[in-house]
Coordinates of C-alpha atoms and ligand atoms in Angstrom, one line a residue:
M1 CA 120.4 226.2 165.3
E2 CA 118.7 229.6 164.9
S3 CA 116.4 229.0 167.8
L4 CA 119.3 227.8 170.0
I5 CA 121.0 231.1 169.3
N6 CA 117.9 233.3 169.6
D7 CA 117.0 231.7 173.0
S8 CA 120.5 232.3 174.2
K9 CA 120.4 236.0 173.1
L10 CA 117.1 236.5 175.0
R11 CA 118.7 235.0 178.1
L12 CA 121.8 237.1 177.7
Q13 CA 119.5 240.1 177.8
S14 CA 117.4 239.0 180.7
D15 CA 120.3 237.8 182.9
F16 CA 123.0 240.3 181.9
G17 CA 121.2 243.2 180.3
C18 CA 123.0 242.8 177.0
S19 CA 120.8 243.8 174.1
S20 CA 123.4 245.0 171.6
N21 CA 124.0 242.4 168.8
E22 CA 127.2 244.2 167.8
Q23 CA 129.0 243.1 170.9
Q24 CA 128.1 239.5 170.7
I25 CA 130.3 236.5 169.9
I26 CA 128.6 233.3 168.9
A27 CA 130.4 229.9 168.6
S28 CA 129.1 226.3 168.4
A29 CA 130.4 222.7 168.3
P30 CA 128.7 219.3 167.7
G31 CA 128.1 216.1 169.5
R32 CA 129.2 212.8 167.8
V33 CA 128.4 209.2 167.2
N34 CA 131.1 206.6 166.7
L35 CA 130.4 204.3 163.7
I36 CA 132.9 201.7 164.6
G37 CA 136.2 201.3 166.6
E38 CA 135.0 200.9 170.1
H39 CA 137.3 200.7 173.2
T40 CA 140.3 201.2 170.8
D41 CA 141.3 204.8 171.5
Y42 CA 143.1 204.0 174.8
N43 CA 145.0 201.2 173.0
K44 CA 146.2 203.9 170.5
G45 CA 144.1 202.2 167.8
F46 CA 141.5 203.5 165.3
V47 CA 138.1 205.1 165.7
F48 CA 135.6 206.2 163.0
P49 CA 133.1 208.8 164.2
I50 CA 130.9 211.4 162.6
A51 CA 129.8 214.8 164.0
L52 CA 126.1 214.9 164.6
P53 CA 123.6 217.7 163.6
L54 CA 123.2 218.4 167.3
R55 CA 125.2 221.3 168.8
T56 CA 126.1 223.3 171.8
V57 CA 126.1 227.0 171.3
V58 CA 127.7 229.7 173.4
V59 CA 126.7 233.4 173.0
G60 CA 128.6 236.0 175.0
Y61 CA 130.3 239.4 175.1
P62 CA 133.2 241.0 176.9
N63 CA 132.3 242.7 180.2
N64 CA 135.4 244.9 180.7
S65 CA 136.5 243.1 183.8
D66 CA 138.5 240.1 184.9
E67 CA 135.4 238.2 185.8
I68 CA 133.6 235.5 183.8
Q69 CA 129.9 234.8 184.4
A70 CA 127.9 232.1 182.6
V71 CA 124.5 230.5 182.7
S72 CA 123.1 227.5 180.7
L73 CA 119.6 227.1 179.3
V74 CA 119.8 223.4 179.9
V75 CA 121.3 223.1 183.4
D76 CA 120.6 225.3 186.5
G77 CA 123.2 227.3 188.3
K78 CA 125.3 230.4 187.6
V79 CA 129.1 230.1 187.1
R80 CA 131.2 233.0 188.3
F81 CA 134.9 233.2 188.6
N82 CA 138.0 235.4 188.2
V83 CA 140.2 234.6 185.2
S84 CA 143.3 234.6 187.4
D85 CA 141.9 232.2 190.0
I86 CA 140.0 229.2 188.4
Q87 CA 138.9 226.6 190.9
T88 CA 136.6 223.6 190.4
G89 CA 133.2 223.7 192.3
D90 CA 129.5 224.4 192.2
P91 CA 127.7 224.1 189.9
F92 CA 129.4 221.0 188.5
W93 CA 128.7 221.8 184.8
G94 CA 130.9 224.9 185.2
D95 CA 134.0 222.7 185.6
Y96 CA 133.7 221.7 181.9
F97 CA 133.8 225.3 180.9
K98 CA 136.3 226.6 183.5
G99 CA 138.7 223.8 182.5
V100 CA 138.7 225.1 178.9
V101 CA 139.4 228.7 180.0
A102 CA 142.2 227.5 182.3
E103 CA 143.8 225.2 179.6
F104 CA 143.4 228.0 177.0
Q105 CA 145.3 230.4 179.2
K106 CA 148.0 227.8 179.9
K107 CA 148.4 227.0 176.2
T108 CA 148.5 230.5 174.9
G109 CA 150.3 232.1 177.9
K110 CA 147.7 234.9 177.9
Q111 CA 144.9 235.9 180.3
V112 CA 141.5 236.0 178.6
P113 CA 139.4 239.1 179.1
G114 CA 136.3 238.8 181.3
F115 CA 133.0 238.1 179.6
N116 CA 129.3 237.1 180.2
A117 CA 128.0 234.1 178.3
V118 CA 125.0 231.8 177.8
F119 CA 125.2 228.2 176.8
N120 CA 122.5 226.3 175.0
S121 CA 122.4 222.9 173.5
N122 CA 120.3 220.3 171.7
V123 CA 122.8 217.5 172.4
P124 CA 121.2 215.3 175.0
L125 CA 123.2 215.6 178.3
G126 CA 124.7 212.3 179.4
G127 CA 123.1 210.5 176.4
G128 CA 126.2 209.0 175.1
V129 CA 126.7 211.5 172.1
S130 CA 129.2 213.7 173.9
S131 CA 127.5 216.9 175.1
S132 CA 130.6 217.4 177.3
A133 CA 133.1 217.6 174.3
S134 CA 130.7 219.8 172.3
M135 CA 130.5 222.2 175.2
E136 CA 134.3 222.2 175.7
V137 CA 135.0 222.7 172.0
A138 CA 132.3 225.4 171.7
T139 CA 134.0 227.2 174.6
A140 CA 137.5 227.0 173.1
T141 CA 136.1 228.3 169.8
F142 CA 134.4 231.2 171.6
L143 CA 137.7 232.0 173.3
E144 CA 139.5 232.0 169.9
A145 CA 137.0 234.6 168.6
L146 CA 137.2 236.6 171.9
T147 CA 141.0 236.8 171.9
G148 CA 141.8 236.7 168.2
I149 CA 144.1 233.7 168.8
T150 CA 143.5 230.9 166.4
L151 CA 144.7 227.5 167.7
D152 CA 145.9 224.6 165.6
P153 CA 142.7 222.5 165.4
T154 CA 144.3 219.3 166.8
E155 CA 145.9 221.4 169.6
K156 CA 142.4 222.7 170.3
A157 CA 141.0 219.2 170.7
L158 CA 143.9 218.2 173.0
L159 CA 143.4 221.3 175.1
C160 CA 139.7 220.4 175.5
Q161 CA 140.6 216.8 176.4
A162 CA 143.1 218.2 179.1
A163 CA 140.2 220.4 180.4
E164 CA 138.0 217.3 180.8
H165 CA 140.8 215.4 182.5
N166 CA 141.8 218.2 184.9
Y167 CA 138.5 219.8 185.9
P168 CA 135.5 217.5 185.9
N169 CA 138.2 214.8 186.4
N170 CA 137.1 212.4 183.6
P171 CA 140.1 210.6 182.0
C172 CA 138.5 210.4 178.5
G173 CA 140.2 209.5 175.2
I174 CA 140.7 212.0 172.4
M175 CA 137.9 210.9 170.1
D176 CA 135.1 213.2 171.3
Q177 CA 136.9 216.5 171.2
F178 CA 138.8 215.5 168.0
I179 CA 135.6 214.9 166.0
S180 CA 133.9 217.9 167.5
V181 CA 136.7 220.1 166.1
H182 CA 137.5 218.3 162.8
G183 CA 134.0 217.0 161.8
K184 CA 132.8 217.8 158.3
A185 CA 129.4 217.6 156.7
D186 CA 128.9 214.4 154.6
H187 CA 132.1 212.9 156.0
A188 CA 133.1 210.4 158.6
L189 CA 136.6 210.8 160.2
L190 CA 139.1 207.9 160.6
I191 CA 141.2 208.9 163.5
D192 CA 144.6 207.2 164.3
C193 CA 144.8 207.6 168.1
L194 CA 148.6 206.8 168.1
N195 CA 149.7 210.0 166.4
E196 CA 146.4 212.0 166.4
S197 CA 146.2 212.1 162.6
S198 CA 143.0 211.6 160.7
K199 CA 141.5 211.1 157.3
L200 CA 138.1 212.3 156.1
V201 CA 136.0 209.7 154.3
N202 CA 133.2 211.0 152.1
M203 CA 129.7 209.5 152.6
P204 CA 129.2 208.0 149.2
S205 CA 125.4 208.3 149.1
S206 CA 122.6 210.3 150.5
T207 CA 120.2 207.4 150.4
I208 CA 121.7 205.8 153.5
C209 CA 122.2 207.2 157.0
F210 CA 123.6 206.3 160.4
F211 CA 120.6 206.4 162.7
V212 CA 121.1 206.8 166.4
I213 CA 118.8 205.2 169.1
N214 CA 119.1 206.0 172.8
S215 CA 118.2 203.0 175.0
N216 CA 117.6 205.5 177.8
V217 CA 119.3 203.2 180.2
K218 CA 122.6 203.7 181.9
H219 CA 123.4 200.9 184.3
K220 CA 125.0 202.0 187.5
L221 CA 128.3 200.2 187.8
S222 CA 128.7 199.5 191.5
G223 CA 131.5 197.7 193.3
E224 CA 135.0 198.7 193.9
N225 CA 136.3 197.5 190.5
N226 CA 135.6 200.0 187.7
P227 CA 134.8 197.9 184.6
F228 CA 136.3 200.4 182.3
A229 CA 139.6 200.5 184.2
E230 CA 139.6 196.7 184.4
R231 CA 139.2 196.4 180.7
Q232 CA 142.0 198.9 180.1
K233 CA 144.2 197.0 182.5
S234 CA 143.5 193.7 180.6
C235 CA 144.5 195.4 177.3
F236 CA 147.7 196.9 178.7
K237 CA 148.6 193.5 180.3
A238 CA 148.0 191.6 177.0
A239 CA 150.2 194.1 175.1
E240 CA 152.9 193.7 177.6
I241 CA 152.8 189.9 177.4
C242 CA 153.1 190.2 173.6
G243 CA 156.1 192.5 174.1
K244 CA 154.4 195.6 172.6
D245 CA 153.9 199.1 173.9
F246 CA 150.2 199.2 172.9
L247 CA 147.6 196.7 171.9
R248 CA 147.4 198.5 168.6
S249 CA 150.8 197.1 167.7
V250 CA 149.8 193.5 168.5
T251 CA 148.9 191.3 165.5
L252 CA 146.5 188.3 165.6
E253 CA 149.6 186.0 165.2
D254 CA 151.3 187.7 168.2
L255 CA 148.2 187.1 170.2
E256 CA 147.9 183.5 169.3
K257 CA 151.6 182.9 170.1
C258 CA 151.2 184.4 173.5
K259 CA 147.8 183.0 174.3
S260 CA 149.1 180.3 176.7
K261 CA 150.7 183.1 178.8
M262 CA 147.4 184.8 179.6
D263 CA 144.1 184.0 181.2
Q264 CA 141.0 183.6 179.1
E265 CA 139.5 186.9 180.0
T266 CA 142.7 188.9 179.2
Y267 CA 142.8 187.0 175.9
N268 CA 139.2 187.8 175.1
R269 CA 139.6 191.5 175.8
A270 CA 142.8 191.7 173.7
L271 CA 141.2 189.7 170.8
H272 CA 138.4 192.3 170.7
G273 CA 140.9 195.2 170.5
V274 CA 143.1 193.6 167.8
E275 CA 140.1 192.6 165.7
E276 CA 138.3 195.9 166.2
D277 CA 141.2 197.8 164.8
K278 CA 141.2 195.6 161.7
R279 CA 137.4 196.0 161.3
T280 CA 137.6 199.8 161.7
L281 CA 140.3 200.1 159.0
E282 CA 138.3 197.9 156.6
A283 CA 135.1 199.8 157.4
A284 CA 136.7 203.1 156.2
E285 CA 137.8 201.3 153.0
V286 CA 134.4 199.8 152.2
L287 CA 132.6 203.0 153.0
I288 CA 134.6 204.8 150.3
K289 CA 133.6 202.0 147.8
G290 CA 129.9 202.3 148.9
D291 CA 129.8 198.7 150.0
F292 CA 127.1 199.1 152.7
N293 CA 126.5 195.3 153.0
R294 CA 130.1 194.8 154.2
F295 CA 130.0 197.9 156.4
G296 CA 126.9 196.5 158.0
E297 CA 128.6 193.1 158.6
L298 CA 131.5 194.8 160.2
M299 CA 129.2 196.8 162.5
N300 CA 127.4 193.6 163.5
A301 CA 130.7 191.8 164.2
S302 CA 131.8 194.8 166.3
H303 CA 128.7 194.6 168.4
D304 CA 128.9 190.8 168.9
S305 CA 132.5 191.2 170.0
L306 CA 131.7 194.0 172.4
R307 CA 128.9 191.9 173.8
D308 CA 130.7 188.5 174.0
L309 CA 134.4 189.2 174.3
Y310 CA 134.6 192.7 175.8
E311 CA 131.3 192.3 177.8
V312 CA 130.3 196.0 177.7
S313 CA 126.7 195.6 176.3
C314 CA 123.5 195.1 178.2
P315 CA 120.2 193.4 177.6
E316 CA 118.4 196.6 176.6
V317 CA 121.0 197.6 174.0
D318 CA 121.1 194.0 172.7
E319 CA 117.3 194.2 172.3
L320 CA 117.6 197.4 170.2
V321 CA 120.3 195.9 168.0
E322 CA 118.2 192.7 167.4
I323 CA 115.1 194.8 166.5
A324 CA 117.2 196.8 164.0
R325 CA 118.8 193.8 162.4
K326 CA 115.3 192.3 161.7
T327 CA 114.1 195.5 160.0
K328 CA 114.1 195.8 156.2
G329 CA 116.6 198.3 154.9
V330 CA 119.1 197.8 157.8
Y331 CA 122.7 196.8 156.9
G332 CA 124.0 196.5 160.4
S333 CA 123.6 197.7 164.0
R334 CA 125.8 198.0 167.0
I335 CA 126.3 199.5 170.4
T336 CA 128.2 202.8 170.3
G337 CA 130.1 204.6 173.1
G338 CA 131.5 203.2 176.3
G339 CA 128.7 200.7 176.9
F340 CA 126.5 199.4 179.8
G341 CA 123.6 201.3 178.2
G342 CA 123.5 204.4 176.0
C343 CA 123.0 204.4 172.3
T344 CA 123.1 202.1 169.3
V345 CA 124.1 203.2 165.8
T346 CA 122.4 201.6 162.7
L347 CA 123.3 201.8 159.0
I348 CA 120.0 202.0 157.2
D349 CA 118.4 203.1 154.0
R350 CA 117.0 206.6 154.7
D351 CA 113.6 205.6 153.5
A352 CA 113.5 202.7 156.0
V353 CA 114.0 205.0 159.1
E354 CA 110.3 205.4 159.9
S355 CA 109.7 201.6 159.9
L356 CA 112.7 201.2 162.2
K357 CA 111.2 203.7 164.6
D358 CA 107.9 201.9 164.4
A359 CA 109.5 198.6 165.1
V360 CA 111.4 200.0 168.1
N361 CA 108.3 201.7 169.5
A362 CA 106.4 198.4 169.1
H363 CA 108.9 195.9 170.5
Y364 CA 111.5 197.6 172.7
S365 CA 110.7 196.9 176.4
R366 CA 111.3 200.5 177.3
T367 CA 111.0 203.9 175.7
A368 CA 113.8 204.8 173.3
S369 CA 114.6 208.2 171.7
F370 CA 115.9 208.8 168.2
F371 CA 118.5 211.0 166.6
D372 CA 119.3 211.8 163.0
G373 CA 122.9 210.8 162.3
T374 CA 123.6 213.0 159.2
A375 CA 127.3 213.8 159.2
S376 CA 127.7 217.5 160.0
D377 CA 130.3 220.2 160.4
G378 CA 132.7 220.6 163.3
A379 CA 133.1 223.7 165.5
K380 CA 132.2 227.1 164.0
I381 CA 132.3 230.8 164.8
H382 CA 128.9 232.3 163.8
S383 CA 129.4 235.8 164.7
I384 CA 132.4 237.8 165.9
A385 CA 132.1 241.3 167.4
F386 CA 135.5 242.7 167.0
N387 CA 139.2 241.9 167.3
Ligands
ADP401 P1 127.9 213.1 177.5 O1 129.2 213.8 177.1 O2 127.9 211.7 177.0 O3 126.7 213.9 177.2 P2 129.0 213.5 180.1 O4 128.6 213.0 181.5 O5 130.4 213.3 179.7 O6 127.9 212.9 179.1 O7 128.8 215.1 180.1 C1 127.5 215.6 180.5 C2 127.7 216.9 181.4 O8 128.3 217.9 180.6 C3 126.4 217.5 181.9 O9 125.9 216.8 183.0 C4 126.8 218.9 182.2 O10 127.5 218.9 183.4 C5 127.8 219.2 181.1 N1 127.2 219.9 180.0 C6 127.2 219.5 178.7 N2 126.5 220.3 177.9 C7 126.1 221.4 178.7 C8 125.4 222.6 178.5 N3 125.0 223.0 177.3 N4 125.3 223.4 179.5 C9 125.7 223.1 180.7 N5 126.4 221.9 181.0 C10 126.6 221.1 180.0
MG402 MG1 131.2 213.2 177.7

């Protein structure tokens, strides 16, 4: 964290000539990994993520104008715009940031003062652990410090979600921004996506951890039919056939009763959604009790369902899951995130992590990368100049 901040300060000085620490505002927010509850958020179901010890930091200072200027240490291009005229455009990464400024102004009804800022991050970009939400939430937190306006935390997450919808144009669920705001060290967060409420669940032991492995593949999904939209449509259709507003309200009994009215694919997608909600609720309960064996079984069942019923896994990710499941000290392993590549999450004894890394390095057909999944804190203001 310290080097992320120090490197940002150096860049602030070299690009904008700011050397006075007194003027600087520093805020940060984490990336995340979802432990279980996949493809359930848009069905208003349950998700169970943790905030990762990987963060995006923003360091900046007011520049006594109506203009905002920003650079990033991890992506090229300078972002420059007037606070009263916020348009999408080049460089693309600026849209994530501009969106938050625009939504912040819309929400508070106040124009923010101009400032210069530097972004830095150790969250891998596009690696499936949500660098985008960490950047949005870091920005919103920076704006809170800049303006002295404190947002309700859930409103802050919703504002950042709206920013991602309206500027970079990604119709994401609420999970990533929600955990980036509400994450807490040593806790996972059970989120109810119907009413945006949540419950912190304490990690019962420091001898286990959730270890994240990036397959380093992202399959290009070509063709006119977007597989994510297709799956959403199947879930909505199944809910409608069962006479419910959302799949979250459909029981297994409802689904069996209506099975004859839907095609096999629609039934399979819906069965995943209904069972995944049950698994997620049970997972939160067994984690509280410290029943890691059962938690691992639920993770394994989640993966198998995502692979066979929801069909969002891929051979490389399946390979990583199989290697993990054969490793001593592993309780369970599954794909995490949207799918078709990306990361796996594995519940493992902390002292077995090195042997898992060795097994992956020896047997995975490509090169993987590894992230520590220690549950960490959500967004923070590190330094505030004035208000
Ligand atoms: P993910 O959220 O899984 O990492 P996304 O495709 O949703 O992947 O978001 C990644 C994009 O977010 C990057 O390509 C970049 O445009 C933007 N971004 C994230 N973090 C930063 C950062 N620190 N500086 C500049 N842009 C960033
Ligand atoms: Mg993202």
